[in-house]
PDB file of C-alpha atoms in Angstrom:
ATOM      1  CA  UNK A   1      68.655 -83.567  33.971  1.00 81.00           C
ATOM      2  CA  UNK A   2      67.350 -81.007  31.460  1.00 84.00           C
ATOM      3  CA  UNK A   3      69.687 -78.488  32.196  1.00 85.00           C
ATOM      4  CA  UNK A   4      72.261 -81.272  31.520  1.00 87.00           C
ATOM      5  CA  UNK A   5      70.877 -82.218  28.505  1.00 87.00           C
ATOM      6  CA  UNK A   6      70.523 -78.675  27.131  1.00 88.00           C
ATOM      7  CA  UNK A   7      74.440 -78.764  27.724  1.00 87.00           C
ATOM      8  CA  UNK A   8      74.887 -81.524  25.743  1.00 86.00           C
ATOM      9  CA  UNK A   9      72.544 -80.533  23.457  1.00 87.00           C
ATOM     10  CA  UNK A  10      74.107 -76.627  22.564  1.00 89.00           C
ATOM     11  CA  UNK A  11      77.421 -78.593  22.012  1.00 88.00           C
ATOM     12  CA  UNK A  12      76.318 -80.520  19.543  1.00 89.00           C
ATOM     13  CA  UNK A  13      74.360 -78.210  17.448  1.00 90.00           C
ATOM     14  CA  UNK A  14      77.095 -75.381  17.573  1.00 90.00           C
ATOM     15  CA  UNK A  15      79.781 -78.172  16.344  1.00 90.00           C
ATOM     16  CA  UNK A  16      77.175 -78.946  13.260  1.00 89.00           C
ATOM     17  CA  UNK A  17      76.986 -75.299  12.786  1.00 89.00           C
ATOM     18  CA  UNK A  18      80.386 -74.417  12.404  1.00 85.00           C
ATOM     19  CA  UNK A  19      81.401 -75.451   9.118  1.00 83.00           C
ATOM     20  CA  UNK A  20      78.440 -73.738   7.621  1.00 85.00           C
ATOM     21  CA  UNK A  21      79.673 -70.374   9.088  1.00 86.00           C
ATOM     22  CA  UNK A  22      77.070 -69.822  11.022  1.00 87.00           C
ATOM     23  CA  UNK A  23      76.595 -70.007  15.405  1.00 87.00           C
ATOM     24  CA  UNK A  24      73.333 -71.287  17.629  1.00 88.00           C
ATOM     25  CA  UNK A  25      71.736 -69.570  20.520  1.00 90.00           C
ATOM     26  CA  UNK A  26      70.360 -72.476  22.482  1.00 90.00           C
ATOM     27  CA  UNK A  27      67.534 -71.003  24.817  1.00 90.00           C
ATOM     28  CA  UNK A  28      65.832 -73.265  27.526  1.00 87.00           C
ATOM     29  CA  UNK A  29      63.092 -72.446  29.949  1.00 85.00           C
ATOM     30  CA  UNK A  30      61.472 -74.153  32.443  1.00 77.00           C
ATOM     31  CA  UNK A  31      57.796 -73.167  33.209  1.00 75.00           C
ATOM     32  CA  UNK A  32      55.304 -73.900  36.285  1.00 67.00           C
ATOM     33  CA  UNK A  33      51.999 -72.024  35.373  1.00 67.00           C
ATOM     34  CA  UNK A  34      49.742 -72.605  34.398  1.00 67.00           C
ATOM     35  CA  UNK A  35      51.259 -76.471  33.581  1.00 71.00           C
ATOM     36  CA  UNK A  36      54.796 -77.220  34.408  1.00 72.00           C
ATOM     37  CA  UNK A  37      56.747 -77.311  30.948  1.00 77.00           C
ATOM     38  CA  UNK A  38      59.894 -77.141  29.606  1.00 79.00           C
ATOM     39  CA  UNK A  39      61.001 -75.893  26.181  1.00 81.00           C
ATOM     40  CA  UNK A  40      64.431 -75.392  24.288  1.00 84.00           C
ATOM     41  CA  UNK A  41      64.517 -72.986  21.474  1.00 84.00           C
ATOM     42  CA  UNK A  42      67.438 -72.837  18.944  1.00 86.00           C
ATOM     43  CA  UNK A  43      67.993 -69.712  16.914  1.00 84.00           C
ATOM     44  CA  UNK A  44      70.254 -70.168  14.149  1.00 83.00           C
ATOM     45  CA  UNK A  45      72.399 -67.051  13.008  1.00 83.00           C
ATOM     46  CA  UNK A  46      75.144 -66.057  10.092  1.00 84.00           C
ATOM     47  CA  UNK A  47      78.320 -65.215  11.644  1.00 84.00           C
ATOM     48  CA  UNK A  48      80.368 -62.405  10.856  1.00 83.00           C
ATOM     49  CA  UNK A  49      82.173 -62.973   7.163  1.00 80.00           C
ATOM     50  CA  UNK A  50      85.062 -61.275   8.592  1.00 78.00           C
ATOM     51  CA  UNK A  51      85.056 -63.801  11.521  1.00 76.00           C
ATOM     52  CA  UNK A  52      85.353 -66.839   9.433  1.00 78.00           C
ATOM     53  CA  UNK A  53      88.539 -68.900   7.739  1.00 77.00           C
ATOM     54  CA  UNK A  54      89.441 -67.184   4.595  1.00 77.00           C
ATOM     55  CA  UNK A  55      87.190 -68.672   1.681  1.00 75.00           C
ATOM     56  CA  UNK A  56      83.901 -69.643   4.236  1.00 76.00           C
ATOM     57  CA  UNK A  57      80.981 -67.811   3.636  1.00 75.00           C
ATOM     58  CA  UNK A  58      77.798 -68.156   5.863  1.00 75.00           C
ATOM     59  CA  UNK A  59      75.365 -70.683   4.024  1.00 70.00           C
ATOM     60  CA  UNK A  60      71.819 -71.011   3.477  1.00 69.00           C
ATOM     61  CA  UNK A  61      69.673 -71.210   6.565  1.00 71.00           C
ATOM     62  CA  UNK A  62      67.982 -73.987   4.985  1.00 76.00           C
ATOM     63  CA  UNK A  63      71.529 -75.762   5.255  1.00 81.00           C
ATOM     64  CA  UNK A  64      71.477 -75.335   8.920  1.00 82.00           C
ATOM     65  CA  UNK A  65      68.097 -76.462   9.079  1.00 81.00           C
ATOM     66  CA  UNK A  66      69.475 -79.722   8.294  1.00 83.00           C
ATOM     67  CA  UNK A  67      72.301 -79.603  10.253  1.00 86.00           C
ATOM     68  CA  UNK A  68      70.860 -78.887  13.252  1.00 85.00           C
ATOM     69  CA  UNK A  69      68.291 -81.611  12.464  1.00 83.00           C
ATOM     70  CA  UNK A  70      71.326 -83.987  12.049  1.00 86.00           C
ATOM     71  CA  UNK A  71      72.437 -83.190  14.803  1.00 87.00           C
ATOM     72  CA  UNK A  72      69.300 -83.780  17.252  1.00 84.00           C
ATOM     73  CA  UNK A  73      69.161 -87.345  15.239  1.00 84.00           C
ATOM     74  CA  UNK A  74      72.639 -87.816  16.133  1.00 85.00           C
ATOM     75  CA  UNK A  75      71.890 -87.174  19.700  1.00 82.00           C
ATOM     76  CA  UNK A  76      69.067 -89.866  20.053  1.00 77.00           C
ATOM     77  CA  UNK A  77      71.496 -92.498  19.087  1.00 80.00           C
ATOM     78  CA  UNK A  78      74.471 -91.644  20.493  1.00 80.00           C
ATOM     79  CA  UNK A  79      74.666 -91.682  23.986  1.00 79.00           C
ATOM     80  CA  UNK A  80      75.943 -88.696  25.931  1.00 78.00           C
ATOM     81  CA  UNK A  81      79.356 -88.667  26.469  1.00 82.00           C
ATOM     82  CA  UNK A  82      80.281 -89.412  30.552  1.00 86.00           C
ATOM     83  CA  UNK A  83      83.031 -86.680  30.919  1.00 88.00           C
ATOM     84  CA  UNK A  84      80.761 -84.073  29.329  1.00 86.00           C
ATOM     85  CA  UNK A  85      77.699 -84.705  31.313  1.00 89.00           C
ATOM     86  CA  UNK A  86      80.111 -84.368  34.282  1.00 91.00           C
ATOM     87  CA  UNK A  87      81.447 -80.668  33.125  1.00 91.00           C
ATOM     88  CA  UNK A  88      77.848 -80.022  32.868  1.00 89.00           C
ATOM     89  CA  UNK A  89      77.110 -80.697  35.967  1.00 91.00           C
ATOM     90  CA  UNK A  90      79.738 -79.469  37.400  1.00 92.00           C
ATOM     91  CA  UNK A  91      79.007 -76.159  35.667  1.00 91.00           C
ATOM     92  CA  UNK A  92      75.438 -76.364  36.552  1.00 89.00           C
ATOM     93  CA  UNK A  93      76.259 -76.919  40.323  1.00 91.00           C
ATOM     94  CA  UNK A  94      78.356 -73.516  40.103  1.00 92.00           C
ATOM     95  CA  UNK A  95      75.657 -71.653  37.977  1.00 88.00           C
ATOM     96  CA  UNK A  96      73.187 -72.103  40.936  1.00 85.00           C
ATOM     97  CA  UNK A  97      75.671 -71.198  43.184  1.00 87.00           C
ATOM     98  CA  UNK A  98      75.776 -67.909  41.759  1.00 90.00           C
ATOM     99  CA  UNK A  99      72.741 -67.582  40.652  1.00 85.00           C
ATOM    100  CA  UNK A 100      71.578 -68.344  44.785  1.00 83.00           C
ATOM    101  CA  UNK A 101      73.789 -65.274  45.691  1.00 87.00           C
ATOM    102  CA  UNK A 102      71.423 -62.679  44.003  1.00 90.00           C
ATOM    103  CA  UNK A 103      68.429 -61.892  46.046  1.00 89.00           C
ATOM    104  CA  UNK A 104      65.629 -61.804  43.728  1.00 89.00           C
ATOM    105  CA  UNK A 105      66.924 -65.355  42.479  1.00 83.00           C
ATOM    106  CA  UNK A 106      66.785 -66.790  46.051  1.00 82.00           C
ATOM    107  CA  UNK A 107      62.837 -65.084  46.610  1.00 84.00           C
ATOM    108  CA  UNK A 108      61.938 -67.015  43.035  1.00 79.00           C
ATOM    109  CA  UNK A 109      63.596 -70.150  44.575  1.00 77.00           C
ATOM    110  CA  UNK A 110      61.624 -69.510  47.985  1.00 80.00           C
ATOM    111  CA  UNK A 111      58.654 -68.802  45.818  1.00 78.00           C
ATOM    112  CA  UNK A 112      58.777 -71.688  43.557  1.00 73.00           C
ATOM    113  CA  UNK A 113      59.487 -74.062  46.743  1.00 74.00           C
ATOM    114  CA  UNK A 114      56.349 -72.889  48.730  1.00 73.00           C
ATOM    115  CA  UNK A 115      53.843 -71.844  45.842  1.00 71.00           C
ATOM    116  CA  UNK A 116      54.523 -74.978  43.319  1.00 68.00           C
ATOM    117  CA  UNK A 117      56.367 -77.799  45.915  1.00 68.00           C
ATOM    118  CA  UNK A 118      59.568 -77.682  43.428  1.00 70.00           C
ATOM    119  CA  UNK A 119      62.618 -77.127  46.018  1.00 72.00           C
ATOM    120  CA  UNK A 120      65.508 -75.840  44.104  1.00 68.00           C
ATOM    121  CA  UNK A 121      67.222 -74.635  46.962  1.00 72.00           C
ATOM    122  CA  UNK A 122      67.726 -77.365  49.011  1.00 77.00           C
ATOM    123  CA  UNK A 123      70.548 -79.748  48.680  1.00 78.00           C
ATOM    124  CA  UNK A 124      70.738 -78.723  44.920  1.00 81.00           C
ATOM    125  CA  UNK A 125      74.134 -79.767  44.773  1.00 87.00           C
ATOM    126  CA  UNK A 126      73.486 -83.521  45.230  1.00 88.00           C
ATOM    127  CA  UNK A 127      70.608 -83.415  43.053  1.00 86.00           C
ATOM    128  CA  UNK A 128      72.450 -82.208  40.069  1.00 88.00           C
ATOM    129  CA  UNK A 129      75.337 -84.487  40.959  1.00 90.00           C
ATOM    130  CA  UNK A 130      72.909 -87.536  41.129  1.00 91.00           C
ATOM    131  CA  UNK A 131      71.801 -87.156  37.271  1.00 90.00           C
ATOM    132  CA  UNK A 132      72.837 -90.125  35.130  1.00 89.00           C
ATOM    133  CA  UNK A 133      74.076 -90.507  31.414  1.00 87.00           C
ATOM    134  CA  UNK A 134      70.730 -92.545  31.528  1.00 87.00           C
ATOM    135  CA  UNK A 135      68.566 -89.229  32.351  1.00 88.00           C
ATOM    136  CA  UNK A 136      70.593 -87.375  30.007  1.00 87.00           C
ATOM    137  CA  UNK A 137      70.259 -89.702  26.797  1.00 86.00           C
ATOM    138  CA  UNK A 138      65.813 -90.310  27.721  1.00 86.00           C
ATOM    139  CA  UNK A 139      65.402 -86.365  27.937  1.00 83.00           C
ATOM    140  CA  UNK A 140      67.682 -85.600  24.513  1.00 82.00           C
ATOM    141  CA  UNK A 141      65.569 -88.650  22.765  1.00 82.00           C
ATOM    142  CA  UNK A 142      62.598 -86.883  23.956  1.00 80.00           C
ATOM    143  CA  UNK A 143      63.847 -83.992  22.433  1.00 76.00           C
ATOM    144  CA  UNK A 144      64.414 -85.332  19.036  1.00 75.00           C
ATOM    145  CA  UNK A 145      61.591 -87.040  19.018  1.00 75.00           C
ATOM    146  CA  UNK A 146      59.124 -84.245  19.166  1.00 69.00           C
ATOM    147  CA  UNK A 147      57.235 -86.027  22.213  1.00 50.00           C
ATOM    148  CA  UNK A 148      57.846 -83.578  24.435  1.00 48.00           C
ATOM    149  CA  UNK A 149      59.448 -80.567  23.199  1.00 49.00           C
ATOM    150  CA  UNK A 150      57.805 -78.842  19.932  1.00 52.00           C
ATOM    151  CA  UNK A 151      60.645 -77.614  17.841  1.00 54.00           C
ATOM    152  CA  UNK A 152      59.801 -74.338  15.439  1.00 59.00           C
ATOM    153  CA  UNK A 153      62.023 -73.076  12.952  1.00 56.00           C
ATOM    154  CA  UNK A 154      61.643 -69.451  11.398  1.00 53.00           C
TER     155      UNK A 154
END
């Protein structure tokens, strides 16, 4: 589900962004040691004046402090669109696909199952297909809520 709501969650800050002229890089990790965690960074950036509409310069980055901030409010009260979490998911399931494929990826996986008890390997598939809107909407109000993710801006 927080993969999901990551999705969900770069789509709406990039769509706040872009009438300010500027882009996010949405980061998200997901830590075990030494207490499992997981964190979302969001790096706000000026985008390239020759880039832009005619007439739209990149603004303040205290203007897309606020934006983004809109945006996470936005997210806690509206709830996540069904046909987006389902291209998320469905773009998750093929991201571990891939991601499976590469060696080192599938020792991690191996690693993770036997060392921590968190099986990402097996049946993956059904797992991501089994997250609700419901999972989706409780993790992003987490989010925006500071309970469980600490948000820093620079």
């Amino acid at each position: 589900a927080f993969r999901v709501a990551v999705t969900e969650l770069r789509r709406r800050v990039t769509e706040s962004l872009d009438e300010l002229g500027m882009y996010a890089e949405v980061q998200d990790s997901y830590e075990l040691y030494p207490t499992e965690r997981l964190s979302v960074k969001i790096f706000c950036r000026p985008a390239e004046s020759r880039g832009l509409p005619s007439g739209l310069d990149p603004d303040d980055s205290l203007y897309a402090m606020t934006a983004v901030r809109l945006a996470l409010s936005d997210l806690s009260s509206a709830p996540a669109k069904e046909e987006l979490i389902s291209a998320a998911k469905l773009a998750l399931i093929s991201e571990f696909k891939s991601e499976l494929a590469k060696p080192e990826e599938l020792i991690n996986a191996a690693l993770m199952r036997y060392s921590a008890g968190k099986d990402l390997v097996s049946d993956y598939r059904s797992k991501i297909e089994a997250v609700k809107a419901s999972d989706v909407q409780e993790l992003l109000s987490a989010i925006t809520e500071g309970v469980k993710v600490e948000l820093v801006y620079y």
